[in-house]
XYZ file of C-alpha atoms in Angstrom:
685
model
C -40.452 -1.775 26.230
C -40.874 -3.373 22.809
C -38.179 -2.589 20.333
C -39.730 -1.353 17.136
C -42.664 -3.738 17.078
C -43.957 -3.361 13.532
C -47.567 -4.397 12.989
C -48.409 -4.820 9.321
C -51.885 -5.600 8.071
C -52.686 -6.368 4.477
C -54.901 -4.741 1.925
C -57.152 -7.592 0.923
C -56.896 -7.356 -2.818
C -58.556 -10.720 -3.492
C -62.286 -10.884 -2.621
C -63.506 -13.777 -0.526
C -65.885 -14.881 -3.272
C -62.952 -15.588 -5.562
C -61.470 -18.210 -3.238
C -62.717 -21.752 -2.648
C -64.977 -21.683 0.377
C -63.614 -24.942 1.727
C -60.079 -23.552 1.847
C -60.151 -19.999 3.229
C -63.144 -18.862 5.220
C -63.444 -15.297 6.444
C -65.024 -15.462 9.895
C -64.916 -12.018 11.444
C -67.028 -12.970 14.433
C -64.839 -15.917 15.392
C -61.721 -13.896 14.572
C -62.617 -11.286 17.162
C -62.662 -13.956 19.865
C -58.966 -14.741 19.373
C -57.807 -11.148 19.942
C -57.012 -11.753 23.654
C -54.948 -14.827 22.772
C -53.095 -12.932 20.044
C -52.187 -10.195 22.500
C -51.362 -12.705 25.229
C -49.001 -14.757 23.052
C -47.379 -11.667 21.537
C -46.551 -10.575 25.062
C -44.865 -13.926 25.537
C -42.838 -13.893 22.312
C -41.854 -10.264 22.368
C -41.018 -10.306 26.045
C -38.892 -13.433 26.041
C -35.438 -13.062 27.512
C -33.948 -13.555 24.077
C -35.888 -10.704 22.507
C -34.893 -7.088 22.805
C -37.783 -4.820 23.684
C -38.712 -1.631 21.939
C -41.148 1.243 22.088
C -42.634 1.864 18.645
C -45.386 0.020 16.796
C -46.218 0.729 13.154
C -49.667 -0.473 12.083
C -50.634 -0.419 8.438
C -54.443 -0.238 8.249
C -56.744 0.155 5.321
C -59.306 2.972 5.578
C -62.241 0.633 6.326
C -60.604 -1.384 9.066
C -62.480 -4.457 10.209
C -63.792 -5.015 13.707
C -60.983 -7.474 14.309
C -58.319 -4.919 13.358
C -59.891 -2.299 15.568
C -60.089 -4.633 18.560
C -56.526 -5.805 18.057
C -55.326 -2.222 17.810
C -57.151 -1.359 21.019
C -55.671 -4.350 22.820
C -52.164 -3.073 22.107
C -52.914 0.602 22.517
C -54.880 0.298 25.749
C -52.362 -1.891 27.522
C -52.265 -0.433 31.058
C -48.487 -0.863 31.119
C -48.076 1.311 28.008
C -44.959 -0.505 26.900
C -45.437 0.300 23.243
C -46.326 3.357 21.217
C -48.693 2.894 18.275
C -48.259 4.691 14.966
C -51.073 3.946 12.454
C -50.132 4.059 8.776
C -52.129 3.949 5.584
C -50.680 1.158 3.496
C -51.991 2.756 0.280
C -49.652 5.677 0.624
C -45.929 5.720 0.138
C -43.957 5.498 3.324
C -42.203 8.802 4.107
C -38.446 8.999 4.283
C -37.285 7.168 7.410
C -33.557 7.737 7.046
C -33.540 9.551 10.381
C -34.348 6.269 12.151
C -31.114 4.702 13.357
C -32.408 1.792 15.441
C -33.448 -1.492 13.912
C -36.711 -3.295 14.486
C -36.600 -6.187 16.918
C -40.161 -7.468 16.477
C -42.592 -7.733 13.581
C -46.296 -8.575 13.447
C -47.847 -9.386 10.066
C -51.527 -10.046 9.339
C -52.409 -11.780 6.076
C -55.227 -13.863 4.654
C -52.897 -16.243 2.866
C -49.157 -16.787 2.474
C -49.000 -15.221 -0.991
C -49.790 -11.807 0.509
C -46.543 -11.827 2.482
C -44.550 -10.771 -0.583
C -46.037 -7.277 -0.666
C -45.546 -6.813 3.074
C -41.950 -7.994 2.999
C -41.246 -5.717 0.050
C -42.746 -2.860 2.051
C -40.723 -3.153 5.242
C -37.516 -4.228 3.485
C -37.297 -0.684 2.141
C -37.225 0.702 5.670
C -33.919 1.369 7.454
C -35.312 -0.543 10.447
C -35.148 -3.890 8.601
C -33.758 -6.649 10.819
C -33.947 -10.322 9.745
C -32.795 -11.328 13.232
C -35.981 -9.948 14.766
C -38.876 -11.964 16.182
C -41.653 -12.280 13.577
C -45.262 -13.221 14.290
C -47.628 -13.911 11.382
C -51.377 -14.083 11.945
C -53.651 -15.613 9.347
C -56.917 -13.694 9.396
C -58.727 -16.426 7.465
C -60.022 -19.504 9.180
C -58.424 -22.489 7.463
C -59.570 -26.038 7.042
C -57.252 -28.823 8.201
C -56.479 -29.639 4.570
C -54.923 -26.292 3.802
C -53.535 -24.707 6.965
C -50.385 -26.893 6.989
C -49.619 -25.905 3.405
C -50.165 -22.207 4.091
C -48.079 -22.273 7.270
C -45.205 -23.946 5.443
C -45.438 -21.406 2.622
C -45.375 -18.537 5.112
C -42.321 -19.896 6.916
C -40.556 -20.523 3.620
C -41.344 -17.027 2.348
C -39.764 -15.441 5.411
C -36.845 -17.872 5.272
C -36.175 -16.744 1.701
C -35.425 -13.338 3.223
C -33.307 -14.900 6.002
C -35.866 -14.651 8.807
C -35.529 -17.625 11.167
C -37.382 -16.517 14.295
C -40.862 -16.823 12.815
C -44.054 -17.995 14.546
C -47.306 -18.422 12.615
C -50.703 -18.027 14.319
C -53.655 -19.934 12.870
C -57.204 -20.167 14.180
C -58.300 -23.777 14.499
C -61.164 -24.553 12.146
C -64.625 -23.805 13.589
C -63.237 -23.019 17.059
C -61.891 -20.081 18.988
C -58.610 -21.892 19.627
C -55.455 -20.158 18.389
C -52.561 -22.391 17.344
C -48.974 -21.233 16.885
C -46.712 -23.108 14.498
C -42.999 -22.733 13.790
C -39.941 -24.646 12.613
C -36.537 -25.433 14.068
C -33.682 -24.940 11.565
C -31.222 -27.329 13.235
C -33.640 -30.024 14.318
C -32.610 -33.671 13.783
C -29.137 -32.813 12.486
C -30.286 -30.366 9.818
C -28.376 -27.240 8.816
C -31.027 -24.531 8.257
C -31.178 -25.270 4.550
C -34.854 -26.077 4.015
C -38.119 -26.333 5.936
C -39.108 -29.966 6.367
C -41.056 -30.320 9.611
C -43.286 -27.706 11.199
C -44.133 -27.926 14.879
C -46.972 -26.573 17.003
C -45.382 -24.685 19.873
C -48.391 -23.058 21.587
C -52.163 -23.391 21.839
C -54.436 -20.787 23.394
C -58.183 -20.249 23.903
C -59.814 -17.396 25.744
C -63.006 -18.981 27.114
C -65.626 -18.563 29.812
C -65.326 -21.298 32.413
C -66.922 -22.073 35.742
C -65.054 -20.624 38.658
C -64.006 -23.296 41.100
C -65.417 -22.594 44.597
C -63.081 -22.136 47.496
C -62.603 -25.039 49.878
C -64.556 -23.464 52.759
C -67.534 -22.673 50.581
C -68.150 -26.372 50.001
C -69.411 -26.808 53.574
C -73.146 -26.135 53.867
C -74.472 -24.930 57.206
C -77.808 -26.673 57.666
C -79.390 -24.296 60.182
C -78.402 -21.142 58.341
C -80.489 -19.490 55.702
C -78.580 -19.431 52.392
C -79.517 -16.651 50.014
C -78.955 -16.859 46.230
C -79.709 -14.302 43.629
C -82.944 -15.930 42.467
C -84.404 -17.824 45.491
C -83.913 -18.322 49.201
C -84.000 -21.817 50.603
C -84.624 -22.586 54.295
C -83.249 -25.516 56.182
C -85.288 -28.363 54.893
C -85.030 -31.423 52.799
C -86.103 -29.368 49.823
C -83.089 -27.168 50.163
C -80.843 -30.174 50.107
C -82.565 -31.607 47.099
C -82.328 -28.364 45.155
C -78.805 -27.337 46.153
C -77.580 -28.332 42.735
C -79.769 -25.626 41.214
C -77.692 -22.835 42.806
C -76.255 -20.432 40.182
C -72.531 -20.882 39.358
C -70.061 -18.013 38.884
C -68.119 -17.959 35.612
C -64.838 -16.250 34.662
C -62.837 -15.673 31.436
C -59.526 -17.502 31.398
C -56.722 -18.389 29.035
C -56.661 -22.102 28.376
C -53.137 -22.788 27.152
C -50.836 -25.613 26.196
C -47.145 -25.098 25.561
C -44.920 -27.464 23.595
C -41.673 -25.449 23.251
C -39.982 -27.474 25.970
C -40.147 -30.529 23.721
C -37.808 -28.958 21.142
C -34.302 -27.518 21.136
C -33.814 -23.754 20.709
C -33.916 -22.465 17.170
C -30.266 -21.521 17.574
C -28.829 -24.445 19.530
C -25.563 -24.582 21.417
C -24.025 -26.880 18.811
C -24.680 -26.866 15.074
C -24.463 -30.518 13.983
C -21.080 -30.055 12.215
C -22.812 -28.002 9.551
C -20.516 -26.320 7.000
C -19.284 -22.794 7.643
C -18.330 -21.427 4.232
C -15.294 -19.148 4.481
C -14.013 -16.981 1.613
C -10.555 -15.481 1.917
C -7.667 -14.054 -0.078
C -4.149 -15.193 0.773
C -2.932 -12.324 2.902
C -0.117 -12.968 5.349
C -0.088 -13.080 8.376
C -3.877 -13.341 8.588
C -4.168 -16.150 6.040
C -1.188 -18.131 4.765
C -1.415 -20.545 1.859
C -1.334 -20.757 -1.907
C -3.778 -20.204 -4.746
C -5.809 -23.308 -3.909
C -5.179 -24.179 -0.267
C -5.377 -22.369 3.059
C -2.634 -23.561 5.410
C -2.355 -21.333 8.462
C -2.563 -17.769 9.729
C -3.903 -16.391 12.973
C -7.339 -15.654 11.495
C -7.436 -19.257 10.295
C -6.664 -20.327 13.857
C -9.548 -18.161 15.066
C -11.917 -19.813 12.583
C -10.768 -23.248 13.720
C -11.435 -22.411 17.362
C -14.849 -20.911 16.573
C -15.945 -23.863 14.450
C -14.674 -26.376 16.999
C -16.556 -24.607 19.791
C -19.828 -24.388 17.831
C -19.371 -27.770 16.133
C -19.202 -26.379 12.629
C -17.043 -27.553 9.729
C -15.007 -24.819 7.974
C -15.005 -24.942 4.172
C -12.505 -22.527 2.620
C -12.647 -20.822 -0.748
C -9.610 -18.850 -1.914
C -10.340 -15.519 -3.616
C -8.167 -14.519 -6.559
C -5.532 -11.881 -5.894
C -6.923 -9.648 -8.649
C -10.339 -9.551 -6.956
C -8.808 -8.934 -3.545
C -6.898 -5.843 -4.697
C -9.522 -4.370 -7.041
C -11.692 -1.393 -6.148
C -14.430 -2.431 -3.731
C -17.857 -2.141 -5.381
C -21.392 -3.495 -4.997
C -20.877 -5.840 -7.948
C -22.594 -9.136 -7.105
C -20.765 -11.105 -9.790
C -17.091 -10.156 -9.764
C -16.754 -7.807 -6.792
C -14.646 -8.604 -3.755
C -17.746 -9.191 -1.607
C -19.670 -11.087 -4.303
C -19.674 -14.381 -2.376
C -21.156 -12.745 0.719
C -23.627 -10.572 -1.160
C -24.984 -13.613 -3.005
C -24.835 -15.550 0.285
C -22.657 -18.232 -1.257
C -20.295 -17.814 1.687
C -21.039 -17.230 5.332
C -17.925 -15.371 6.418
C -14.853 -13.692 4.922
C -11.408 -13.223 6.475
C -8.080 -11.797 5.336
C -7.251 -8.647 7.327
C -10.480 -6.881 6.334
C -11.866 -3.541 7.458
C -15.216 -1.804 7.190
C -15.964 0.555 4.327
C -19.132 2.185 2.932
C -19.931 -0.853 0.764
C -19.560 -3.385 3.570
C -21.597 -1.258 5.989
C -24.454 -1.176 3.507
C -24.490 -4.769 2.252
C -22.790 -6.871 4.928
C -22.434 -7.372 8.637
C -19.161 -7.600 10.532
C -17.783 -9.094 13.708
C -16.319 -7.121 16.567
C -12.736 -5.922 15.883
C -9.851 -7.949 17.280
C -6.690 -6.448 15.742
C -5.446 -3.041 14.623
C -3.626 -2.644 11.343
C -2.804 0.259 9.076
C -1.999 1.075 5.477
C 1.391 2.710 5.120
C 4.069 3.460 2.538
C 6.992 1.068 2.169
C 10.056 2.363 0.329
C 13.613 1.149 -0.323
C 15.860 1.484 2.709
C 18.371 4.297 2.687
C 21.487 3.354 0.742
C 24.912 3.164 2.355
C 26.624 6.512 2.400
C 29.950 6.846 0.508
C 32.850 5.494 2.566
C 35.542 7.940 1.506
C 34.485 10.612 4.076
C 35.043 8.082 6.898
C 38.449 9.620 7.697
C 36.954 13.085 8.002
C 33.603 12.517 9.720
C 35.301 11.286 12.865
C 35.003 14.827 14.214
C 32.880 17.731 13.194
C 34.252 20.666 11.288
C 34.869 22.831 14.363
C 37.080 20.225 16.017
C 39.043 19.823 12.801
C 39.519 23.589 12.520
C 40.623 23.758 16.141
C 43.124 20.896 15.687
C 44.578 22.404 12.525
C 44.756 25.810 14.169
C 46.676 24.317 17.115
C 49.227 22.833 14.690
C 49.876 26.207 13.030
C 49.952 28.134 16.302
C 52.279 25.586 17.909
C 54.559 25.740 14.875
C 54.711 29.517 15.265
C 55.519 29.207 18.985
C 58.293 26.695 18.286
C 59.693 28.896 15.512
C 59.694 31.926 17.800
C 61.378 30.078 20.659
C 63.924 28.616 18.255
C 64.749 32.089 16.916
C 65.188 33.365 20.458
C 67.475 30.451 21.294
C 69.276 30.584 17.933
C 69.705 26.842 17.999
C 68.470 25.659 14.566
C 68.667 27.675 11.411
C 65.371 26.363 10.017
C 62.367 28.217 8.627
C 58.665 28.144 9.614
C 57.797 25.348 7.186
C 60.244 23.042 8.920
C 58.744 23.970 12.301
C 55.241 23.297 10.919
C 56.296 19.755 9.998
C 57.722 19.223 13.498
C 54.471 20.516 15.041
C 52.386 18.147 12.897
C 54.562 15.195 13.946
C 54.213 16.059 17.625
C 50.426 16.522 17.337
C 50.119 13.008 15.847
C 52.317 11.442 18.533
C 55.244 10.916 16.170
C 58.932 11.612 16.749
C 60.502 14.905 15.684
C 64.191 15.765 15.204
C 64.322 18.832 17.370
C 66.534 19.130 20.475
C 66.132 22.495 22.121
C 68.424 23.493 24.994
C 66.179 25.837 26.934
C 63.923 24.416 29.675
C 60.947 26.551 28.644
C 60.959 25.069 25.133
C 61.244 21.540 26.464
C 58.279 22.065 28.872
C 56.168 23.388 26.013
C 57.092 20.409 23.861
C 56.258 18.032 26.752
C 52.756 19.477 27.084
C 52.384 19.398 23.317
C 53.402 15.715 23.250
C 50.708 14.817 25.817
C 48.189 16.651 23.676
C 49.395 14.756 20.606
C 49.131 11.399 22.406
C 45.541 12.118 23.458
C 44.614 13.305 19.979
C 46.150 10.211 18.381
C 44.260 7.808 20.670
C 40.963 9.629 20.148
C 41.486 9.748 16.397
C 42.195 6.035 16.084
C 39.320 5.011 18.377
C 36.726 7.045 16.520
C 38.193 6.009 13.186
C 37.667 2.306 13.973
C 34.110 3.006 15.155
C 33.230 4.908 12.006
C 34.738 2.342 9.681
C 32.999 -0.635 11.335
C 29.555 0.969 11.590
C 27.753 1.446 8.294
C 26.449 4.896 7.536
C 23.329 5.501 5.492
C 21.934 8.322 3.479
C 18.901 10.173 4.816
C 15.917 7.822 4.948
C 12.708 8.822 3.151
C 10.091 8.612 5.913
C 7.258 10.940 4.863
C 5.094 11.331 1.797
C 6.287 14.919 1.386
C 9.922 13.794 1.243
C 9.028 11.095 -1.287
C 7.294 13.667 -3.490
C 10.381 15.913 -3.375
C 12.506 12.978 -4.562
C 10.053 12.262 -7.429
C 9.040 8.850 -6.122
C 6.571 6.644 -7.993
C 3.531 5.754 -5.846
C 2.028 2.306 -6.455
C -0.359 0.004 -4.625
C -3.618 -1.945 -4.847
C -6.582 -0.271 -6.458
C -8.688 -0.553 -3.304
C -6.248 1.765 -1.481
C -6.801 4.618 -3.921
C -9.891 5.735 -1.967
C -7.650 6.827 0.912
C -6.331 9.703 -1.213
C -9.698 11.216 -1.995
C -8.864 14.209 0.199
C -8.538 17.930 -0.487
C -4.928 18.370 0.706
C -2.167 18.866 -1.851
C -0.246 15.710 -0.916
C -3.268 13.445 -1.431
C -4.139 15.159 -4.706
C -0.616 14.690 -6.038
C -0.474 11.026 -5.015
C -3.908 10.348 -6.526
C -2.807 11.909 -9.814
C 0.319 9.749 -10.169
C -0.873 6.614 -8.357
C -0.204 3.379 -10.254
C -2.316 0.323 -9.450
C -0.916 -3.169 -9.179
C -2.931 -6.373 -9.114
C -0.468 -8.247 -6.923
C 0.879 -6.340 -3.934
C 3.718 -8.814 -3.392
C 4.980 -8.144 -6.910
C 4.951 -4.426 -6.169
C 6.898 -4.979 -2.960
C 9.477 -6.975 -4.919
C 10.126 -3.855 -7.042
C 11.680 -2.213 -4.004
C 14.796 -4.348 -4.497
C 15.404 -2.960 -7.976
C 13.842 0.512 -7.971
C 15.144 3.077 -5.496
C 12.337 5.570 -6.211
C 9.189 3.520 -5.627
C 6.743 3.714 -2.704
C 4.203 0.921 -2.191
C 0.945 1.367 -0.254
C 0.454 -1.815 1.749
C -0.827 -3.176 5.039
C 1.842 -2.920 7.713
C 1.108 -6.408 9.022
C 1.412 -7.835 5.506
C 4.629 -5.957 4.761
C 6.220 -7.541 7.826
C 5.221 -11.012 6.625
C 5.398 -10.758 2.847
C 6.810 -13.783 1.048
C 8.343 -11.693 -1.755
C 10.681 -9.464 0.248
C 12.334 -9.521 3.640
C 11.412 -7.031 6.305
C 15.029 -5.789 6.445
C 15.026 -5.104 2.704
C 12.531 -2.246 2.889
C 11.556 0.614 5.136
C 7.937 1.292 6.082
C 6.936 4.723 7.300
C 6.399 5.158 11.056
C 2.866 4.926 12.407
C 2.687 8.698 12.708
C 2.829 8.852 8.889
C 0.195 6.167 8.236
C -2.115 6.437 5.255
C -5.011 4.904 7.185
C -5.414 3.085 10.502
C -8.283 0.633 10.905
C -9.542 -2.226 13.108
C -9.454 -5.673 11.515
C -12.780 -7.534 11.446
C -14.371 -10.528 9.789
C -17.089 -9.792 7.246
C -20.205 -11.966 7.354
C -23.272 -12.143 5.179
C -25.955 -9.643 6.058
C -27.676 -10.435 9.375
C -25.992 -13.813 9.819
C -28.015 -15.573 12.516
C -25.004 -16.947 14.438
C -23.076 -13.657 14.380
C -23.784 -13.054 18.074
C -22.250 -16.415 18.996
C -19.188 -15.719 16.831
C -18.712 -12.310 18.457
C -18.914 -13.868 21.904
C -16.174 -16.361 21.031
C -13.966 -13.653 19.466
C -14.321 -11.629 22.650
C -13.236 -14.617 24.731
C -10.265 -15.303 22.459
C -9.095 -11.687 22.702
C -9.491 -11.553 26.473
C -7.613 -14.822 26.969
C -4.494 -13.565 25.179
C -4.572 -16.293 22.542
C -4.681 -13.751 19.744
C -1.253 -12.335 20.551
C 0.190 -15.831 20.871
C -1.193 -16.838 17.476
C 0.227 -13.732 15.834
C 3.712 -14.723 16.963
C 3.249 -18.337 15.892
C 1.856 -17.457 12.476
C 4.651 -15.037 11.515
C 6.804 -16.346 8.707
C 10.336 -17.320 9.747
C 12.886 -15.133 7.997
C 16.578 -15.565 7.317
C 18.255 -12.362 6.225
C 21.156 -13.208 3.963
C 23.143 -10.157 4.989
C 23.088 -10.927 8.715
C 25.582 -13.786 8.763
C 28.319 -12.779 6.353
C 31.164 -10.356 6.278
C 30.411 -8.065 3.331
C 30.429 -4.903 5.377
C 26.882 -5.051 6.635
C 27.907 -4.331 10.175
C 24.812 -5.948 11.747
C 24.877 -7.955 14.911
C 28.106 -9.602 16.003
C 29.318 -10.603 12.536
C 33.004 -10.064 11.832
C 33.755 -6.980 9.764
C 36.460 -7.286 7.128
C 37.868 -3.877 6.296
C 38.385 -3.167 2.633
C 39.963 -0.385 0.632
C 36.538 1.257 0.442
C 36.551 1.796 4.203
C 39.782 3.825 4.100
C 39.642 5.248 0.621
C 39.350 8.677 2.202
C 42.875 8.266 3.531
C 44.123 7.496 0.040
C 42.291 10.548 -1.244
C 44.005 12.587 1.446
C 47.417 11.157 0.540
C 46.786 11.900 -3.088
C 45.769 15.452 -2.297
C 48.888 15.856 -0.145
C 51.150 14.538 -2.855
C 49.547 16.862 -5.346
C 50.006 19.870 -3.102
C 53.601 18.823 -2.405
C 54.349 18.529 -6.092
C 52.889 21.958 -6.745
C 54.881 23.386 -3.848
C 58.081 21.765 -5.104
C 57.593 23.174 -8.559
C 56.843 26.545 -7.030
C 60.042 26.464 -5.009
C 62.071 25.625 -8.108
C 60.473 28.440 -10.040
C 61.003 30.895 -7.203
C 64.639 29.800 -6.728
C 65.329 30.184 -10.444
C 63.808 33.639 -10.564
C 65.724 34.656 -7.463
C 69.016 33.568 -9.020
C 68.250 35.282 -12.302
C 67.155 38.614 -10.880
C 69.339 38.571 -7.729
C 66.427 38.977 -5.376
C 67.271 39.634 -1.775
C 66.023 37.340 0.971
C 62.716 38.310 2.508
C 60.681 37.011 5.406
C 58.482 35.057 2.982
C 61.466 33.480 1.252
C 63.044 32.521 4.529
C 59.750 30.826 5.598
C 59.429 28.642 2.520
C 63.039 28.154 1.369
């Protein structure tokens, strides 16, 4: 079927009398005779293997359609194969809203008297959502032209369509004073050209639908002398007269297409190679896709893709670096200073730099197939190192500490009770508590009981103390040599609770145009920055800043190392998108570029290039001692690692001093008031 074949006929606004008769001659009778050839050649162009077929034909007719228009309409409508539906339209009325049409036209048919009338037709169908400059276009001149003018009009028609980026255009012209239909076109890349201007036009087809004598079959050429031969008008008997008058026999005629084709003499309009023509590439510097400086593009895996594509198609890449301010600004339809200005004005052919589709690009540009997945995420300062003084205490959790301390007190009570039963040492509970603490830490204690039961208990207690001491020292070394960090901010909600400042490029602000409370809060406090790398550098100095940035770029930024920041996990992304190249609207070699991108992706080269294009990093904290604790670097313990022990000693000394003062006070009061000994006094004094 034919894919949206659009037949457009003109409203002849200029009367024939107003034109020079030797230039444009209206010949309706002769024009009707070329209808079969028009239909025949349209079948050829619209049914070529390179054309996509459709099912709808839109015909714009004026109310008093000519005989030629009627016959042409019938030839399409009455096709026995019914491969196209016809929809007549009145060109004097406004076209109804066609926003419900989602498919694009693949073929156009325009009928005009002269090239100047094309402007109104192009303006008409450019407003339709079916517009497709890559479609096959056939233009038919309804005026018979003299040899002096048809070449000029054909060139004007081709140029007019080329101004609107139509390349696949064929122009039909009736040869002067004949019923022969000629088809003319041009070849954009002929003789080393680069589709910049129309210089040579070529005749590609010639057709005439004429009545010709039917050639008799071979066996009919033999005349049987004795047989009576009957013809429509007379009957001749075997005689010399019949032989003499055999040439007078009526001849049968048939209608045939007399054609000549010249397409084989020329290369395709879109050749395999493009004569090293320039491919204009606009790009911001955006690692790892494009690496370079303000004036020069150096590398990057998208640059490698462009180099492969241009080498395969024999194109020459010409790069233009886009300013950082334009690359991070809000994306608009501005044709002068907007991010897509070069493509909209068709000053560039293609744009790279980790791009993604958005409402503006879908409306004004075309894009390649995706070849990489990236996302916009928040990058924040990494969690700071936790204070080192609790290192001595966080070896075990609080329940183990309570159990260990409880064992010391209980064991001291058991030893005190056994000692009282044995009546060996006249010491109080405090002294026994010190002995129990020494045994639990694997230290020596000056206690020599005589009873076997006490010695067995102390033996078991010593094994417990040895195990506790080994476990304590092992975990203590592990804790001191492994850095601990505070809780890492890893969600937008947590960042809001900590009163973070949210910054990023202006073009990322659209991602927060959502009704949820988190997006509304971020949008209200969002600060824009013109240079994303400068914003990332703030992470080193500001512990409460979150930067919205591409994940791929954050891992390859030249302003900050990957280890110097923390980017949210993919589950907390702001936006995930496929990376594509943007090209100017309906770029005629887009299909070839997509085919090469598909081959590159399937071959695995893309992943290899990503690894090769990543910037080599050297983290300054990975090779030195400073307490980083990364890798196999030697860790030098400092006072900070064991300051908790000093705190504990200080607390112990303080408690001891208070206890000593308390004992002195109690002893003085006891002597003054002659207090008797009690259980409490015997335990502490």
